[in-house]
Amino acid sequence: MTQPQTAAALAGLRVIEMGQLIAGPFCGKTLGEFGAEVIKIEPPGAGDPLRNWRLLKNGTSVWWQVQSRNKQSVAIDLRQKEGQDLARRLIAEADVLIENFRPGTLEGWGMSPEELHRLNPGLIIARISGYGQTGPYRDLPGFGVIGEAMGGLRHLTAEPGRVPVRVGVSIGDTLAALHAVIGILTALYHRRVHGGAGQVIDVALHEAVFNVMESLLPEYSAFGAVREAAGSALPGIAPSNAYLCQDGWVLVAGNGDSIFKRLMGTIGRNDLGEAADLADNAGRVARVAEIDAAIGAWTQQRTVQATLDALSAARVPAGKVYTAKDIAEDPHYRARDMILQQPTRDGYTVDVPGIVPKLSVTPGTVRASAPHVGDDTEAVLRGMGLSEADIATLRAKEIIQ
């Protein structure tokens, strides 16, 4: 029996995205994957700078193909009053506005939250910035890397005594984007279920990072303990570390009490597995250097695959350090639709990440490839009631593209 097709979870939700680069657009991307109509306003000409970030194919970043799928591009010059007027007309009919400009930018365009709520009382305004819309640092320029440092993450991402390193991706931006998504969905629920009005969601990059820093602050508050960089280990949890094999590294998480016994039996160290003082985590933490040395001595005699096979047979959580090549070739990624083949508007197909989270009834989808600058300007403006003559005049004034 054919199941009836269910509408996308966010179908009917209209989102105006005025952000650029990572944080704001990742928020819009996530909403778009679950059915929201996302209209991206970007400057005529070059458009969002992300179009030119990292590796380019046919003149456009392949990153762009992921970040802007399911979006419409409307190219409007927001530096001009007529462009600002167009944006206000779009926002007046929207459910959500996303922006990640420096605080005060919207206000300078005559689009403060108060002014926008007069136009559209139910509007949800998500504002992502380096330090938030208030506080002594609000006007300082902030990027994800600075948020990661201020949020406490950079201090921990290093080998002891060595320079703090970045995670390798712009994790501060994406964490802020995901917190903005949570805020938007919460505000929409409040508006729908409780009859609440629109509201402003204020997300600071450093606060989004700080929010996932686990016990960092409580440990300092209670004990004066400052958690320090520990390389690949997880301080206070043992054993959990990266161990060198003959041809690479393996991560092993043997910190459960029963798991630890199985791990020690697998590496031929039942003496450690049966030791009374190692029966719980506190005892293992006290002897972590000895335990790590024993595991490392065993892994160094084996290849990565042989190590993983042995630990899998013993039901010990372990995994190799994946590269992009490993991900692309992994059958589990493919089986869970986490690698999708996405056509582009430049005529080629590229492998891109699938959609997270996975919903059983209203899963996310890729409905449209990433647009060129201004691909949808005319269609969106016609939908606002502008005539062909109006559009031609705006284009002649270089207010739109």
mmCIF file of C-alpha atoms in Angstrom:
data_model
loop_
_atom_site.group_PDB
_atom_site.id
_atom_site.type_symbol
_atom_site.label_atom_id
_atom_site.label_comp_id
_atom_site.label_asym_id
_atom_site.label_seq_id
_atom_site.Cartn_x
_atom_site.Cartn_y
_atom_site.Cartn_z
ATOM 1 C CA MET A 1 0.000 0.000 0.000
ATOM 2 C CA THR A 2 1.403 3.388 -0.962
ATOM 3 C CA GLN A 3 1.834 5.740 1.959
ATOM 4 C CA PRO A 4 0.418 9.256 1.506
ATOM 5 C CA GLN A 5 3.104 11.858 0.939
ATOM 6 C CA THR A 6 3.691 13.985 4.018
ATOM 7 C CA ALA A 7 4.445 17.670 3.681
ATOM 8 C CA ALA A 8 7.908 18.782 4.721
ATOM 9 C CA ALA A 9 8.116 19.668 8.406
ATOM 10 C CA LEU A 10 8.737 23.377 7.745
ATOM 11 C CA ALA A 11 6.713 23.713 4.552
ATOM 12 C CA GLY A 12 5.005 27.108 4.396
ATOM 13 C CA LEU A 13 7.664 28.798 6.531
ATOM 14 C CA ARG A 14 9.213 31.784 4.763
ATOM 15 C CA VAL A 15 12.748 32.721 5.784
ATOM 16 C CA ILE A 16 14.708 35.771 4.678
ATOM 17 C CA GLU A 17 18.444 35.177 4.973
ATOM 18 C CA MET A 18 20.543 38.339 5.060
ATOM 19 C CA GLY A 19 23.699 36.743 6.412
ATOM 20 C CA GLN A 20 26.881 35.792 4.626
ATOM 21 C CA LEU A 21 29.766 33.324 4.884
ATOM 22 C CA ILE A 22 29.033 30.659 7.510
ATOM 23 C CA ALA A 23 26.949 31.264 10.635
ATOM 24 C CA GLY A 24 23.816 32.890 9.190
ATOM 25 C CA PRO A 25 23.797 30.843 5.966
ATOM 26 C CA PHE A 26 24.289 27.523 7.825
ATOM 27 C CA CYS A 27 21.230 28.382 9.885
ATOM 28 C CA GLY A 28 19.257 29.099 6.699
ATOM 29 C CA LYS A 29 20.571 25.924 5.069
ATOM 30 C CA THR A 30 19.317 23.807 7.950
ATOM 31 C CA LEU A 31 15.830 25.303 7.874
ATOM 32 C CA GLY A 32 15.715 24.956 4.097
ATOM 33 C CA GLU A 33 16.542 21.254 4.235
ATOM 34 C CA PHE A 34 13.368 20.653 6.216
ATOM 35 C CA GLY A 35 11.104 22.504 3.843
ATOM 36 C CA ALA A 36 11.328 26.195 4.647
ATOM 37 C CA GLU A 37 11.319 28.624 1.729
ATOM 38 C CA VAL A 38 14.647 30.432 2.130
ATOM 39 C CA ILE A 39 15.142 33.663 0.203
ATOM 40 C CA LYS A 40 18.757 34.751 0.404
ATOM 41 C CA ILE A 41 19.475 38.450 -0.098
ATOM 42 C CA GLU A 42 23.028 38.966 -1.340
ATOM 43 C CA PRO A 43 24.844 41.911 -2.930
ATOM 44 C CA PRO A 44 24.748 42.223 -6.745
ATOM 45 C CA GLY A 45 27.908 41.229 -8.537
ATOM 46 C CA ALA A 46 30.095 39.012 -6.399
ATOM 47 C CA GLY A 47 27.325 37.922 -4.034
ATOM 48 C CA ASP A 48 28.114 36.138 -0.786
ATOM 49 C CA PRO A 49 31.926 35.932 -0.308
ATOM 50 C CA LEU A 50 31.558 32.210 0.420
ATOM 51 C CA ARG A 51 31.100 31.728 -3.322
ATOM 52 C CA ASN A 52 34.861 32.258 -3.608
ATOM 53 C CA TRP A 53 36.128 30.466 -0.497
ATOM 54 C CA ARG A 54 38.470 27.470 -0.609
ATOM 55 C CA LEU A 55 38.492 25.243 -3.719
ATOM 56 C CA LEU A 56 36.646 26.555 -6.773
ATOM 57 C CA LYS A 57 35.156 24.598 -9.663
ATOM 58 C CA ASN A 58 33.982 26.541 -12.709
ATOM 59 C CA GLY A 59 34.680 29.693 -10.738
ATOM 60 C CA THR A 60 32.515 28.860 -7.720
ATOM 61 C CA SER A 61 33.340 27.235 -4.385
ATOM 62 C CA VAL A 62 32.123 23.659 -4.062
ATOM 63 C CA TRP A 63 31.361 24.576 -0.444
ATOM 64 C CA TRP A 64 28.742 26.969 -1.820
ATOM 65 C CA GLN A 65 26.925 24.030 -3.384
ATOM 66 C CA VAL A 66 26.213 22.672 0.092
ATOM 67 C CA GLN A 67 25.718 25.876 2.043
ATOM 68 C CA SER A 68 23.158 27.347 -0.355
ATOM 69 C CA ARG A 69 21.138 24.405 -1.623
ATOM 70 C CA ASN A 70 17.365 24.828 -1.339
ATOM 71 C CA LYS A 71 17.743 28.626 -1.365
ATOM 72 C CA GLN A 72 16.618 31.356 -3.743
ATOM 73 C CA SER A 73 19.069 34.151 -4.521
ATOM 74 C CA VAL A 74 17.744 37.702 -4.698
ATOM 75 C CA ALA A 75 20.485 40.223 -5.471
ATOM 76 C CA ILE A 76 19.690 43.570 -3.822
ATOM 77 C CA ASP A 77 22.036 46.414 -2.985
ATOM 78 C CA LEU A 78 21.198 47.082 0.661
ATOM 79 C CA ARG A 79 23.433 50.140 0.720
ATOM 80 C CA GLN A 80 20.812 52.017 -1.308
ATOM 81 C CA LYS A 81 17.535 53.225 0.168
ATOM 82 C CA GLU A 82 15.432 51.609 -2.545
ATOM 83 C CA GLY A 83 17.212 48.331 -1.879
ATOM 84 C CA GLN A 84 16.428 48.647 1.813
ATOM 85 C CA ASP A 85 12.799 49.332 0.948
ATOM 86 C CA LEU A 86 12.667 46.130 -1.110
ATOM 87 C CA ALA A 87 14.152 44.160 1.766
ATOM 88 C CA ARG A 88 11.562 45.586 4.154
ATOM 89 C CA ARG A 89 8.773 44.509 1.810
ATOM 90 C CA LEU A 90 10.159 40.978 1.742
ATOM 91 C CA ILE A 91 10.572 40.879 5.511
ATOM 92 C CA ALA A 92 7.022 42.161 6.013
ATOM 93 C CA GLU A 93 5.707 38.894 4.529
ATOM 94 C CA ALA A 94 8.220 36.552 6.206
ATOM 95 C CA ASP A 95 8.143 34.354 9.287
ATOM 96 C CA VAL A 96 11.867 34.492 10.043
ATOM 97 C CA LEU A 97 14.761 36.848 9.377
ATOM 98 C CA ILE A 98 18.343 35.612 9.777
ATOM 99 C CA GLU A 99 21.262 38.049 9.880
ATOM 100 C CA ASN A 100 24.868 37.819 11.019
ATOM 101 C CA PHE A 101 26.096 41.364 10.487
ATOM 102 C CA ARG A 102 27.983 43.382 13.062
ATOM 103 C CA PRO A 103 25.538 44.777 15.671
ATOM 104 C CA GLY A 104 24.032 48.050 14.547
ATOM 105 C CA THR A 105 24.096 47.270 10.827
ATOM 106 C CA LEU A 106 20.362 46.595 10.570
ATOM 107 C CA GLU A 107 19.638 49.652 12.665
ATOM 108 C CA GLY A 108 21.726 51.749 10.276
ATOM 109 C CA TRP A 109 19.521 50.596 7.418
ATOM 110 C CA GLY A 110 16.343 51.555 9.268
ATOM 111 C CA MET A 111 15.590 47.912 10.065
ATOM 112 C CA SER A 112 15.887 47.707 13.827
ATOM 113 C CA PRO A 113 13.843 44.931 15.469
ATOM 114 C CA GLU A 114 11.391 47.556 16.727
ATOM 115 C CA GLU A 115 10.863 48.912 13.207
ATOM 116 C CA LEU A 116 10.559 45.448 11.691
ATOM 117 C CA HIS A 117 8.087 44.321 14.348
ATOM 118 C CA ARG A 118 5.915 47.320 13.552
ATOM 119 C CA LEU A 119 5.800 46.016 9.979
ATOM 120 C CA ASN A 120 5.477 42.356 10.956
ATOM 121 C CA PRO A 121 4.545 41.726 14.613
ATOM 122 C CA GLY A 122 5.020 37.945 14.334
ATOM 123 C CA LEU A 123 8.523 38.105 12.842
ATOM 124 C CA ILE A 124 11.233 35.931 14.404
ATOM 125 C CA ILE A 125 14.583 37.745 14.075
ATOM 126 C CA ALA A 126 17.697 35.607 14.541
ATOM 127 C CA ARG A 127 20.804 37.749 15.053
ATOM 128 C CA ILE A 128 24.197 36.026 15.120
ATOM 129 C CA SER A 129 27.268 38.062 15.989
ATOM 130 C CA GLY A 130 30.671 37.738 17.582
ATOM 131 C CA TYR A 131 29.789 38.999 21.044
ATOM 132 C CA GLY A 132 26.010 39.477 21.002
ATOM 133 C CA GLN A 133 23.822 42.544 20.685
ATOM 134 C CA THR A 134 24.645 43.851 24.177
ATOM 135 C CA GLY A 135 27.633 44.071 26.496
ATOM 136 C CA PRO A 136 30.950 45.940 26.394
ATOM 137 C CA TYR A 137 32.317 43.907 23.460
ATOM 138 C CA ARG A 138 29.262 44.132 21.172
ATOM 139 C CA ASP A 139 30.917 46.465 18.651
ATOM 140 C CA LEU A 140 34.154 44.509 18.308
ATOM 141 C CA PRO A 141 34.607 42.487 15.113
ATOM 142 C CA GLY A 142 34.188 38.788 15.800
ATOM 143 C CA PHE A 143 34.780 35.679 13.736
ATOM 144 C CA GLY A 144 34.315 32.017 14.614
ATOM 145 C CA VAL A 145 37.966 31.528 15.531
ATOM 146 C CA ILE A 146 37.743 34.344 18.102
ATOM 147 C CA GLY A 147 34.544 32.870 19.517
ATOM 148 C CA GLU A 148 36.278 29.501 19.851
ATOM 149 C CA ALA A 149 39.098 31.133 21.803
ATOM 150 C CA MET A 150 36.854 33.200 24.081
ATOM 151 C CA GLY A 151 34.489 30.274 24.608
ATOM 152 C CA GLY A 152 37.305 28.192 26.095
ATOM 153 C CA LEU A 153 37.724 25.686 23.269
ATOM 154 C CA ARG A 154 41.067 26.823 21.851
ATOM 155 C CA HIS A 155 42.784 26.479 25.220
ATOM 156 C CA LEU A 156 42.049 22.757 25.152
ATOM 157 C CA THR A 157 42.818 21.947 21.521
ATOM 158 C CA ALA A 158 46.554 21.348 21.796
ATOM 159 C CA GLU A 159 49.189 18.985 23.034
ATOM 160 C CA PRO A 160 50.285 20.015 26.547
ATOM 161 C CA GLY A 161 52.673 22.956 26.389
ATOM 162 C CA ARG A 162 52.246 23.491 22.669
ATOM 163 C CA VAL A 163 50.434 26.138 20.635
ATOM 164 C CA PRO A 164 46.602 25.942 20.711
ATOM 165 C CA VAL A 165 45.365 24.761 17.335
ATOM 166 C CA ARG A 166 42.057 25.161 15.567
ATOM 167 C CA VAL A 167 39.647 22.266 15.336
ATOM 168 C CA GLY A 168 40.142 22.289 11.564
ATOM 169 C CA VAL A 169 36.726 23.626 10.608
ATOM 170 C CA SER A 170 34.815 26.765 11.572
ATOM 171 C CA ILE A 171 33.123 25.037 14.476
ATOM 172 C CA GLY A 172 32.324 28.300 16.283
ATOM 173 C CA ASP A 173 30.227 29.501 13.356
ATOM 174 C CA THR A 174 28.316 26.276 12.910
ATOM 175 C CA LEU A 175 27.653 25.928 16.643
ATOM 176 C CA ALA A 176 26.230 29.450 16.632
ATOM 177 C CA ALA A 177 24.101 28.579 13.590
ATOM 178 C CA LEU A 178 22.676 25.494 15.273
ATOM 179 C CA HIS A 179 21.879 27.457 18.422
ATOM 180 C CA ALA A 180 20.080 29.973 16.196
ATOM 181 C CA VAL A 181 18.051 27.133 14.664
ATOM 182 C CA ILE A 182 17.066 25.986 18.159
ATOM 183 C CA GLY A 183 16.040 29.530 19.025
ATOM 184 C CA ILE A 184 14.016 29.962 15.837
ATOM 185 C CA LEU A 185 12.108 26.708 16.295
ATOM 186 C CA THR A 186 11.456 27.516 19.961
ATOM 187 C CA ALA A 187 10.176 30.991 19.095
ATOM 188 C CA LEU A 188 7.983 29.594 16.312
ATOM 189 C CA TYR A 189 6.495 27.071 18.737
ATOM 190 C CA HIS A 190 5.770 29.840 21.232
ATOM 191 C CA ARG A 191 4.145 31.950 18.523
ATOM 192 C CA ARG A 192 2.029 29.081 17.234
ATOM 193 C CA VAL A 193 1.014 27.325 20.446
ATOM 194 C CA HIS A 194 0.930 30.148 22.973
ATOM 195 C CA GLY A 195 -0.115 32.949 20.670
ATOM 196 C CA GLY A 196 3.075 34.821 21.350
ATOM 197 C CA ALA A 197 4.344 37.632 19.189
ATOM 198 C CA GLY A 198 7.586 37.642 17.273
ATOM 199 C CA GLN A 199 10.843 38.014 19.140
ATOM 200 C CA VAL A 200 14.573 38.498 18.742
ATOM 201 C CA ILE A 201 17.053 35.635 19.101
ATOM 202 C CA ASP A 202 20.485 36.914 20.124
ATOM 203 C CA VAL A 203 23.271 34.379 19.514
ATOM 204 C CA ALA A 204 26.906 35.224 20.259
ATOM 205 C CA LEU A 205 29.610 33.050 18.736
ATOM 206 C CA HIS A 206 31.573 32.688 21.973
ATOM 207 C CA GLU A 207 28.433 31.823 23.953
ATOM 208 C CA ALA A 208 27.519 29.038 21.533
ATOM 209 C CA VAL A 209 30.997 27.545 22.012
ATOM 210 C CA PHE A 210 30.904 28.062 25.789
ATOM 211 C CA ASN A 211 27.558 26.263 25.953
ATOM 212 C CA VAL A 212 29.159 22.970 24.860
ATOM 213 C CA MET A 213 32.220 23.173 27.104
ATOM 214 C CA GLU A 214 30.838 20.583 29.510
ATOM 215 C CA SER A 215 32.164 20.882 33.092
ATOM 216 C CA LEU A 216 34.766 23.567 32.352
ATOM 217 C CA LEU A 217 33.279 26.349 34.496
ATOM 218 C CA PRO A 218 31.718 24.273 37.314
ATOM 219 C CA GLU A 219 35.087 22.602 37.946
ATOM 220 C CA TYR A 220 36.755 25.988 38.219
ATOM 221 C CA SER A 221 33.981 27.315 40.440
ATOM 222 C CA ALA A 222 33.953 24.346 42.790
ATOM 223 C CA PHE A 223 37.652 23.465 42.896
ATOM 224 C CA GLY A 224 39.593 26.303 41.288
ATOM 225 C CA ALA A 225 40.622 23.731 38.681
ATOM 226 C CA VAL A 226 41.549 25.059 35.237
ATOM 227 C CA ARG A 227 41.240 22.308 32.663
ATOM 228 C CA GLU A 228 44.340 22.236 30.506
ATOM 229 C CA ALA A 229 45.126 20.926 27.045
ATOM 230 C CA ALA A 230 45.537 17.156 26.992
ATOM 231 C CA GLY A 231 46.114 16.320 23.338
ATOM 232 C CA SER A 232 44.041 13.336 22.270
ATOM 233 C CA ALA A 233 43.243 12.159 25.800
ATOM 234 C CA LEU A 234 40.051 12.907 27.708
ATOM 235 C CA PRO A 235 41.180 14.136 31.139
ATOM 236 C CA GLY A 236 39.480 12.419 34.040
ATOM 237 C CA ILE A 237 38.240 9.550 31.866
ATOM 238 C CA ALA A 238 40.449 6.489 31.356
ATOM 239 C CA PRO A 239 41.364 4.937 29.097
ATOM 240 C CA SER A 240 40.282 7.145 26.206
ATOM 241 C CA ASN A 241 43.012 8.175 23.810
ATOM 242 C CA ALA A 242 44.600 7.846 20.374
ATOM 243 C CA TYR A 243 47.129 5.062 19.978
ATOM 244 C CA LEU A 244 49.742 4.605 17.267
ATOM 245 C CA CYS A 245 49.586 1.527 15.025
ATOM 246 C CA GLN A 246 51.993 0.404 12.308
ATOM 247 C CA ASP A 247 50.172 2.424 9.648
ATOM 248 C CA GLY A 248 48.177 5.092 11.446
ATOM 249 C CA TRP A 249 46.223 5.948 14.569
ATOM 250 C CA VAL A 250 43.310 4.303 16.336
ATOM 251 C CA LEU A 251 41.016 5.908 18.888
ATOM 252 C CA VAL A 252 40.040 3.626 21.740
ATOM 253 C CA ALA A 253 37.365 4.373 24.336
ATOM 254 C CA GLY A 254 37.795 1.705 26.979
ATOM 255 C CA ASN A 255 36.542 3.696 29.938
ATOM 256 C CA GLY A 256 33.488 1.639 30.866
ATOM 257 C CA ASP A 257 34.222 -0.778 33.720
ATOM 258 C CA SER A 258 33.281 -3.950 31.830
ATOM 259 C CA ILE A 259 34.716 -2.586 28.584
ATOM 260 C CA PHE A 260 38.039 -2.000 30.320
ATOM 261 C CA LYS A 261 38.220 -5.649 31.396
ATOM 262 C CA ARG A 262 37.507 -6.834 27.850
ATOM 263 C CA LEU A 263 40.087 -4.420 26.466
ATOM 264 C CA MET A 264 42.784 -5.626 28.843
ATOM 265 C CA GLY A 265 41.962 -9.253 28.023
ATOM 266 C CA THR A 266 42.277 -8.490 24.305
ATOM 267 C CA ILE A 267 45.727 -6.941 24.679
ATOM 268 C CA GLY A 268 46.960 -9.719 26.947
ATOM 269 C CA ARG A 269 46.984 -7.661 30.161
ATOM 270 C CA ASN A 270 44.545 -9.502 32.390
ATOM 271 C CA ASP A 271 46.701 -8.405 35.303
ATOM 272 C CA LEU A 272 45.449 -4.875 34.710
ATOM 273 C CA GLY A 273 41.938 -5.975 33.911
ATOM 274 C CA GLU A 274 41.618 -7.851 37.187
ATOM 275 C CA ALA A 275 43.423 -5.311 39.375
ATOM 276 C CA ALA A 276 41.103 -4.233 42.201
ATOM 277 C CA ASP A 277 42.203 -0.609 42.080
ATOM 278 C CA LEU A 278 41.411 -0.391 38.353
ATOM 279 C CA ALA A 279 37.828 -1.606 38.697
ATOM 280 C CA ASP A 280 36.442 1.921 38.458
ATOM 281 C CA ASN A 281 37.266 5.088 36.589
ATOM 282 C CA ALA A 282 38.834 6.896 39.549
ATOM 283 C CA GLY A 283 41.409 4.158 39.980
ATOM 284 C CA ARG A 284 42.156 4.022 36.264
ATOM 285 C CA VAL A 285 42.660 7.789 36.116
ATOM 286 C CA ALA A 286 45.334 7.465 38.824
ATOM 287 C CA ARG A 287 47.231 4.946 36.654
ATOM 288 C CA VAL A 288 46.317 6.300 33.225
ATOM 289 C CA ALA A 289 49.926 6.635 31.999
ATOM 290 C CA GLU A 290 50.561 2.952 32.713
ATOM 291 C CA ILE A 291 47.334 1.883 31.023
ATOM 292 C CA ASP A 292 47.988 4.047 27.963
ATOM 293 C CA ALA A 293 51.497 2.603 27.665
ATOM 294 C CA ALA A 294 50.124 -0.947 27.762
ATOM 295 C CA ILE A 295 47.556 -0.245 25.070
ATOM 296 C CA GLY A 296 50.107 1.611 22.950
ATOM 297 C CA ALA A 297 52.602 -1.245 23.167
ATOM 298 C CA TRP A 298 49.920 -3.595 21.823
ATOM 299 C CA THR A 299 48.669 -1.348 19.002
ATOM 300 C CA GLN A 300 52.187 -0.588 17.738
ATOM 301 C CA GLN A 301 52.586 -4.259 16.839
ATOM 302 C CA ARG A 302 49.513 -4.205 14.583
ATOM 303 C CA THR A 303 48.010 -2.423 11.613
ATOM 304 C CA VAL A 304 45.011 -0.158 12.053
ATOM 305 C CA GLN A 305 42.668 -2.732 10.533
ATOM 306 C CA ALA A 306 44.001 -5.611 12.620
ATOM 307 C CA THR A 307 43.607 -3.482 15.731
ATOM 308 C CA LEU A 308 40.044 -2.539 14.858
ATOM 309 C CA ASP A 309 39.134 -6.141 14.055
ATOM 310 C CA ALA A 310 40.400 -7.381 17.402
ATOM 311 C CA LEU A 311 38.695 -4.644 19.389
ATOM 312 C CA SER A 312 35.435 -5.045 17.486
ATOM 313 C CA ALA A 313 35.420 -8.755 18.312
ATOM 314 C CA ALA A 314 35.804 -7.816 21.987
ATOM 315 C CA ARG A 315 33.043 -5.166 21.762
ATOM 316 C CA VAL A 316 35.437 -2.357 22.646
ATOM 317 C CA PRO A 317 34.559 1.009 21.050
ATOM 318 C CA ALA A 318 37.338 1.960 18.632
ATOM 319 C CA GLY A 319 37.741 3.727 15.333
ATOM 320 C CA LYS A 320 40.290 5.036 12.913
ATOM 321 C CA VAL A 321 40.884 8.684 12.135
ATOM 322 C CA TYR A 322 38.905 9.303 8.945
ATOM 323 C CA THR A 323 40.035 11.482 6.059
ATOM 324 C CA ALA A 324 37.698 12.806 3.362
ATOM 325 C CA LYS A 325 38.757 9.810 1.237
ATOM 326 C CA ASP A 326 37.801 7.402 4.033
ATOM 327 C CA ILE A 327 34.396 9.039 4.381
ATOM 328 C CA ALA A 328 33.748 8.919 0.631
ATOM 329 C CA GLU A 329 34.580 5.202 0.510
ATOM 330 C CA ASP A 330 32.818 4.110 3.698
ATOM 331 C CA PRO A 331 29.747 1.882 3.130
ATOM 332 C CA HIS A 332 28.082 3.016 6.359
ATOM 333 C CA TYR A 333 27.990 6.638 5.185
ATOM 334 C CA ARG A 334 26.428 5.502 1.917
ATOM 335 C CA ALA A 335 23.924 3.206 3.616
ATOM 336 C CA ARG A 336 22.613 6.065 5.729
ATOM 337 C CA ASP A 337 22.366 8.533 2.823
ATOM 338 C CA MET A 338 25.068 10.722 4.312
ATOM 339 C CA ILE A 339 26.740 11.116 0.918
ATOM 340 C CA LEU A 340 24.463 12.539 -1.749
ATOM 341 C CA GLN A 341 25.168 13.197 -5.408
ATOM 342 C CA GLN A 342 24.011 16.736 -6.011
ATOM 343 C CA PRO A 343 23.733 18.290 -9.486
ATOM 344 C CA THR A 344 24.914 21.884 -9.746
ATOM 345 C CA ARG A 345 23.723 24.715 -11.955
ATOM 346 C CA ASP A 346 27.189 24.745 -13.523
ATOM 347 C CA GLY A 347 26.548 21.373 -15.150
ATOM 348 C CA TYR A 348 28.522 18.980 -12.968
ATOM 349 C CA THR A 349 27.601 16.686 -10.084
ATOM 350 C CA VAL A 350 29.375 16.719 -6.731
ATOM 351 C CA ASP A 351 29.231 14.508 -3.648
ATOM 352 C CA VAL A 352 27.895 16.492 -0.680
ATOM 353 C CA PRO A 353 26.967 15.704 2.929
ATOM 354 C CA GLY A 354 23.515 14.302 3.559
ATOM 355 C CA ILE A 355 21.002 15.772 5.979
ATOM 356 C CA VAL A 356 21.072 15.612 9.767
ATOM 357 C CA PRO A 357 18.997 14.885 11.825
ATOM 358 C CA LYS A 358 16.995 12.075 10.218
ATOM 359 C CA LEU A 359 13.247 12.322 10.766
ATOM 360 C CA SER A 360 11.129 9.225 10.183
ATOM 361 C CA VAL A 361 8.021 10.979 8.795
ATOM 362 C CA THR A 362 9.256 14.348 7.519
ATOM 363 C CA PRO A 363 12.889 13.826 6.538
ATOM 364 C CA GLY A 364 14.956 16.645 5.115
ATOM 365 C CA THR A 365 15.487 16.841 1.369
ATOM 366 C CA VAL A 366 17.560 18.606 -1.249
ATOM 367 C CA ARG A 367 14.974 20.145 -3.562
ATOM 368 C CA ALA A 368 17.113 22.622 -5.463
ATOM 369 C CA SER A 369 20.782 23.180 -6.200
ATOM 370 C CA ALA A 370 22.634 26.294 -5.041
ATOM 371 C CA PRO A 371 21.737 29.379 -7.113
ATOM 372 C CA HIS A 372 23.856 31.774 -9.102
ATOM 373 C CA VAL A 373 23.817 35.381 -7.913
ATOM 374 C CA GLY A 374 20.356 36.833 -8.512
ATOM 375 C CA ASP A 375 18.883 33.702 -10.113
ATOM 376 C CA ASP A 376 15.554 34.347 -8.428
ATOM 377 C CA THR A 377 15.446 38.137 -8.221
ATOM 378 C CA GLU A 378 12.797 38.639 -10.903
ATOM 379 C CA ALA A 379 10.563 35.790 -9.761
ATOM 380 C CA VAL A 380 10.584 36.928 -6.141
ATOM 381 C CA LEU A 381 9.985 40.590 -7.026
ATOM 382 C CA ARG A 382 7.136 39.656 -9.353
ATOM 383 C CA GLY A 383 5.664 37.675 -6.474
ATOM 384 C CA MET A 384 5.754 40.904 -4.433
ATOM 385 C CA GLY A 385 3.648 42.603 -7.088
ATOM 386 C CA LEU A 386 6.355 44.533 -8.951
ATOM 387 C CA SER A 387 5.783 44.988 -12.665
ATOM 388 C CA GLU A 388 8.284 44.251 -15.407
ATOM 389 C CA ALA A 389 8.773 47.985 -15.774
ATOM 390 C CA ASP A 390 9.459 48.369 -12.039
ATOM 391 C CA ILE A 391 12.022 45.583 -12.185
ATOM 392 C CA ALA A 392 13.680 47.048 -15.257
ATOM 393 C CA THR A 393 13.966 50.442 -13.539
ATOM 394 C CA LEU A 394 15.532 48.900 -10.430
ATOM 395 C CA ARG A 395 18.003 47.000 -12.579
ATOM 396 C CA ALA A 396 18.927 50.141 -14.522
ATOM 397 C CA LYS A 397 19.682 51.877 -11.205
ATOM 398 C CA GLU A 398 21.848 48.848 -10.205
ATOM 399 C CA ILE A 399 19.733 48.290 -7.120
ATOM 400 C CA ILE A 400 19.070 44.694 -8.158
ATOM 401 C CA GLN A 401 20.696 42.099 -10.371
#
